[in-house]
XYZ file of C-alpha atoms in Angstrom:
377
model
C 11.503 54.530 -74.969
C 15.204 53.662 -75.142
C 17.459 54.523 -72.243
C 20.150 55.933 -74.538
C 17.778 57.406 -77.116
C 17.406 61.118 -77.861
C 13.649 61.182 -77.016
C 14.275 60.065 -73.440
C 17.102 62.577 -73.025
C 14.845 65.384 -74.270
C 12.105 64.239 -71.900
C 14.440 64.494 -68.902
C 15.571 67.965 -70.011
C 11.978 69.173 -70.331
C 11.011 67.743 -66.935
C 13.495 69.973 -65.093
C 11.893 73.380 -65.896
C 8.434 71.781 -65.703
C 9.086 70.531 -62.163
C 10.362 73.975 -61.114
C 7.350 75.709 -62.712
C 4.945 73.324 -60.972
C 6.627 73.956 -57.609
C 6.471 77.742 -58.061
C 2.855 77.595 -59.175
C 1.602 75.374 -56.361
C 3.887 76.473 -53.534
C 1.519 79.082 -52.101
C -1.667 77.255 -53.042
C -1.314 74.251 -50.795
C -4.203 74.066 -48.338
C -4.860 71.965 -45.284
C -3.064 71.377 -41.968
C 0.457 72.754 -41.650
C 2.086 69.283 -41.546
C 0.343 68.457 -44.838
C 1.498 71.743 -46.386
C 5.078 71.095 -45.272
C 4.997 67.542 -46.629
C 3.563 68.717 -49.960
C 6.324 71.300 -50.370
C 8.984 68.741 -49.510
C 7.563 66.484 -52.226
C 7.757 69.385 -54.697
C 11.396 70.008 -53.822
C 12.202 66.314 -54.098
C 10.512 66.163 -57.503
C 12.672 69.092 -58.688
C 15.821 67.420 -57.393
C 14.928 64.032 -58.860
C 14.305 65.468 -62.321
C 17.609 67.379 -62.190
C 19.573 64.312 -61.040
C 17.834 62.162 -63.659
C 18.773 64.592 -66.422
C 22.427 64.627 -65.330
C 22.491 60.828 -65.062
C 21.072 60.406 -68.560
C 23.555 62.910 -69.987
C 26.489 61.144 -68.321
C 25.189 57.722 -69.342
C 24.647 58.810 -72.941
C 28.130 60.340 -73.077
C 29.818 57.220 -71.695
C 27.288 54.481 -72.584
C 27.686 52.907 -69.152
C 24.292 51.230 -69.403
C 23.119 50.313 -72.878
C 19.541 49.374 -72.017
C 16.900 49.488 -69.299
C 17.593 45.829 -68.503
C 21.262 46.611 -67.892
C 20.396 49.566 -65.669
C 17.780 47.723 -63.631
C 19.686 44.446 -63.532
C 16.729 42.549 -64.987
C 18.465 41.135 -68.059
C 19.948 37.653 -67.899
C 21.895 36.449 -70.897
C 22.871 33.035 -69.599
C 20.721 30.420 -71.312
C 22.662 27.471 -69.913
C 25.956 26.733 -68.186
C 27.496 23.676 -69.856
C 30.261 21.905 -67.961
C 33.340 22.764 -70.004
C 35.781 19.999 -69.183
C 39.454 20.900 -69.142
C 42.312 18.790 -70.364
C 45.121 17.451 -68.174
C 47.192 20.533 -68.919
C 44.418 22.851 -67.742
C 43.422 23.869 -71.268
C 39.915 23.528 -72.630
C 41.120 21.197 -75.336
C 40.249 23.583 -78.155
C 42.670 25.223 -80.506
C 42.295 28.602 -82.101
C 39.057 29.855 -83.660
C 37.863 27.806 -86.604
C 39.835 24.707 -85.595
C 36.854 22.342 -85.983
C 36.739 21.499 -89.668
C 33.614 19.367 -89.250
C 31.563 22.111 -87.651
C 28.690 23.606 -89.629
C 28.925 27.351 -90.059
C 26.304 29.465 -88.329
C 25.411 32.443 -90.501
C 24.026 35.457 -88.662
C 21.734 38.295 -89.700
C 23.196 41.750 -89.105
C 21.403 45.077 -88.798
C 22.316 48.684 -87.958
C 22.712 49.571 -84.289
C 19.637 51.485 -83.192
C 21.510 54.193 -81.317
C 22.413 57.671 -82.575
C 25.706 57.529 -80.646
C 26.956 54.609 -82.748
C 28.101 55.187 -86.363
C 25.795 53.874 -89.084
C 28.427 51.516 -90.495
C 28.518 49.464 -87.280
C 26.320 46.361 -87.428
C 24.891 44.161 -84.690
C 23.642 40.599 -84.406
C 22.095 38.495 -81.645
C 24.307 35.481 -81.082
C 23.401 32.259 -79.290
C 26.656 30.882 -77.965
C 26.876 27.184 -78.792
C 29.785 26.481 -76.465
C 29.122 28.875 -73.595
C 25.335 28.853 -73.334
C 25.424 32.664 -73.394
C 23.143 34.780 -75.589
C 23.955 38.380 -76.402
C 24.488 41.029 -79.010
C 27.779 41.409 -80.865
C 28.697 44.600 -82.707
C 30.930 44.374 -85.783
C 32.684 47.033 -87.864
C 34.496 46.264 -91.105
C 37.520 48.255 -92.270
C 37.305 50.378 -95.457
C 39.386 47.819 -97.385
C 36.942 44.996 -96.714
C 34.663 45.782 -99.694
C 37.489 46.986 -101.944
C 37.742 44.626 -104.967
C 41.517 44.689 -104.577
C 41.083 42.910 -101.224
C 38.421 40.414 -102.264
C 40.726 37.450 -101.689
C 42.248 38.769 -98.478
C 41.477 37.859 -94.898
C 41.609 40.469 -92.150
C 42.986 40.629 -88.609
C 40.494 40.983 -85.758
C 40.366 42.869 -82.474
C 37.772 42.108 -79.807
C 36.850 45.243 -77.852
C 35.682 44.854 -74.256
C 34.007 47.617 -72.212
C 34.398 48.215 -68.498
C 31.856 47.188 -65.912
C 29.133 48.223 -65.961
C 29.505 48.865 -69.630
C 27.841 48.497 -72.988
C 28.925 46.775 -76.183
C 28.352 50.171 -77.825
C 30.890 52.127 -75.768
C 34.007 51.591 -77.894
C 32.118 52.823 -80.966
C 29.862 55.430 -79.375
C 32.115 57.002 -76.729
C 35.714 56.093 -77.601
C 34.925 56.628 -81.322
C 37.238 53.787 -82.244
C 36.001 53.266 -85.807
C 35.746 56.975 -86.561
C 39.312 57.555 -85.363
C 40.797 54.552 -87.140
C 39.004 54.708 -90.496
C 41.191 57.505 -91.969
C 44.316 55.910 -90.475
C 43.457 52.603 -92.142
C 42.853 54.328 -95.470
C 46.270 55.999 -95.224
C 48.007 52.757 -94.273
C 48.999 54.006 -90.809
C 46.985 51.272 -89.112
C 46.231 47.740 -90.267
C 42.659 47.111 -91.523
C 41.326 45.369 -88.442
C 37.819 43.974 -88.129
C 36.523 45.415 -84.850
C 34.196 43.289 -82.733
C 32.498 44.348 -79.497
C 30.492 41.633 -77.707
C 28.215 41.972 -74.711
C 30.068 41.426 -71.437
C 27.305 42.363 -68.981
C 25.781 38.876 -68.848
C 24.204 38.422 -65.429
C 21.000 40.095 -64.323
C 22.046 40.540 -60.702
C 24.501 43.419 -61.144
C 27.518 41.126 -61.042
C 30.717 41.411 -63.050
C 31.589 38.012 -64.526
C 35.325 38.699 -64.525
C 35.263 37.245 -68.059
C 35.704 33.805 -66.532
C 34.035 30.411 -66.726
C 32.393 30.023 -63.319
C 30.800 26.581 -62.801
C 27.059 26.780 -62.396
C 27.019 30.549 -62.987
C 28.309 31.614 -66.400
C 30.787 30.669 -69.122
C 31.924 34.205 -69.885
C 35.404 33.165 -70.987
C 34.047 30.646 -73.503
C 31.586 33.257 -74.790
C 34.359 35.763 -75.504
C 37.189 33.477 -76.571
C 35.273 30.767 -78.455
C 31.697 31.638 -79.449
C 32.303 35.227 -80.539
C 35.488 34.484 -82.569
C 33.801 31.515 -84.232
C 30.855 33.691 -85.242
C 33.234 36.224 -86.784
C 34.988 33.494 -88.764
C 31.675 32.034 -89.919
C 30.396 35.334 -91.270
C 33.399 37.392 -92.387
C 36.741 37.055 -94.149
C 38.598 37.013 -90.856
C 42.054 35.498 -90.597
C 41.802 32.241 -88.608
C 45.384 32.394 -87.369
C 45.753 33.340 -83.676
C 48.708 35.429 -84.822
C 46.179 37.820 -86.336
C 43.855 38.226 -83.362
C 43.962 40.620 -80.413
C 41.735 41.624 -77.510
C 41.514 45.105 -75.985
C 39.667 46.590 -73.050
C 39.504 49.421 -70.558
C 38.942 49.249 -66.783
C 37.324 45.870 -65.968
C 37.546 45.109 -69.682
C 41.284 45.757 -69.479
C 41.596 43.107 -66.772
C 39.678 40.766 -69.088
C 41.866 41.585 -72.094
C 45.084 40.791 -70.236
C 43.558 37.648 -68.723
C 42.233 36.284 -72.018
C 45.389 37.085 -73.986
C 47.668 35.370 -71.463
C 45.280 32.487 -70.855
C 44.714 31.751 -74.541
C 47.883 32.370 -76.562
C 46.431 29.812 -79.004
C 43.719 32.364 -79.840
C 45.208 35.826 -79.295
C 48.573 37.275 -80.257
C 48.128 40.486 -78.281
C 46.220 42.049 -75.424
C 45.624 45.736 -74.698
C 44.837 46.788 -71.125
C 43.865 50.421 -70.492
C 43.666 51.327 -66.780
C 43.130 47.737 -65.757
C 44.107 45.635 -62.750
C 45.441 42.172 -61.984
C 43.614 41.190 -58.785
C 39.898 40.544 -59.554
C 39.018 41.810 -56.065
C 39.819 45.321 -57.270
C 36.273 45.228 -58.663
C 34.059 44.732 -55.617
C 31.266 43.042 -57.564
C 33.485 40.660 -59.495
C 32.234 37.086 -59.411
C 35.765 35.695 -59.572
C 36.796 37.662 -56.485
C 34.298 35.789 -54.310
C 36.085 32.434 -54.618
C 39.755 32.167 -53.493
C 40.660 29.711 -56.255
C 38.955 31.689 -59.004
C 40.513 34.871 -57.709
C 43.963 33.306 -57.947
C 43.625 31.704 -61.380
C 41.904 34.762 -62.882
C 44.769 37.093 -61.974
C 46.801 37.837 -65.148
C 50.000 38.060 -63.103
C 49.417 34.580 -61.664
C 48.542 33.232 -65.107
C 51.830 34.570 -66.455
C 53.904 33.276 -63.534
C 52.332 29.814 -63.531
C 52.544 29.198 -67.292
C 54.612 26.067 -68.040
C 56.170 27.897 -70.957
C 56.061 31.680 -71.429
C 53.205 32.470 -73.831
C 53.913 34.155 -77.140
C 51.805 37.130 -76.118
C 52.382 40.845 -76.535
C 50.722 43.055 -73.920
C 50.213 46.810 -74.012
C 49.338 48.039 -70.530
C 48.591 51.645 -69.656
C 47.673 53.252 -66.383
C 48.076 56.097 -63.968
C 49.787 55.649 -60.610
C 47.332 53.755 -58.439
C 45.178 53.036 -61.474
C 46.767 50.289 -63.538
C 50.388 51.403 -63.771
C 51.609 49.136 -60.971
C 49.730 46.172 -62.451
C 51.484 46.725 -65.778
C 54.893 47.045 -64.161
C 54.339 43.791 -62.268
C 53.457 42.010 -65.506
C 56.516 43.442 -67.226
C 58.784 42.309 -64.391
C 57.383 38.772 -64.563
C 57.473 38.451 -68.349
C 60.016 36.182 -70.033
C 60.549 35.819 -73.788
C 58.618 35.384 -75.974
C 56.150 37.290 -73.730
C 56.527 41.062 -74.071
C 54.902 43.803 -72.017
C 54.844 47.456 -73.038
C 53.870 49.794 -70.181
C 52.593 53.314 -70.829
C 52.096 55.705 -67.926
C 49.092 57.998 -68.245
C 47.654 60.890 -66.298
C 44.102 61.923 -65.678
C 40.953 60.369 -64.326
C 39.673 56.836 -64.795
C 37.482 57.767 -67.731
C 36.972 57.831 -71.480
C 38.657 61.262 -71.537
C 41.921 59.367 -71.036
C 41.232 56.275 -73.151
C 39.703 57.908 -76.229
C 42.829 59.902 -77.233
C 44.925 56.748 -76.771
C 43.147 54.811 -79.518
C 45.373 55.906 -82.447
C 48.603 55.176 -80.575
C 47.371 51.838 -79.255
C 46.393 50.626 -82.721
C 49.664 51.891 -84.186
C 51.438 49.679 -81.630
C 49.116 46.794 -82.485
C 49.844 47.207 -86.206
C 53.560 46.822 -85.485
C 52.781 43.727 -83.401
C 50.439 42.233 -86.010
C 51.894 43.460 -89.322
C 49.798 43.928 -92.431
C 49.819 40.868 -94.697
C 50.687 41.600 -98.328
């Protein structure tokens, strides 16, 4: 039974009145020594409380898709098949250009299927990808804009946005909770927003309840290579995606916002823009971040440090939003450090650190992104 499925939700709802009915029925019928009677009644009360808490947890999880599967919830899933040593060049780069730069590489064609979750729209597809570069295996969700199958666009390539959830978070959240495709589809049809291909890869990669920080950590995980190399290459292999870095962007919220800013600034040869919703610069802001545990990784994974230490300012456009004490200061610091051609747009928000804030921002964020990555005619 799926964690996010309707049957499990209904089961938890039914268990609440059942547990109360059982307690009422058996409360006065317990026999034996008084300590045994007291213990039995305590167990009944605990059972009632557990079923109520479980129901609330499932409702909250289904509404926000924090955990997408039992493995994610229990921390038993491990998506790291291998951890290749990704040598860096003398300039600190990984030696690779933008997606699709290897002309000799054989394309890897994937099989796509509907996402088996009622929260996710039927036109979103998923595939299980084995990352050739990173050694990471995981699902990747893809949504194609309404123009993609229009005969008038048959010879056109499309811009791409990678969508990253928070931590813990599911690859389904942008589609199921933030309703990104449902909000943007009519705007794309009306020409208000560019027809982006939307891609949401798995970011919860380690089975020990650890946030990867979207970084390549020797001996642990190549999360950066998974997101910035394997996933984009898969998109290019299977769809009419524009190979130019000028037509790619990465967006995220919370821990995913930190990742979006980090990846966009770190790889201007792959991404033109980064969108950070309620993110942070210092990896230690997330207590379970893998990059926060090592002083060097913590320093080099900080978007502000990446920007300040760049030999030449990257041609990167950032959109950073946040409330006071929840991302706003991080955005202002990035804006203060930015030098042309780097640009940073800061948007102050109000409200809690939740999808209630980020969901209504989707139209405005993608309107900004359309102005940053104009439609090709």
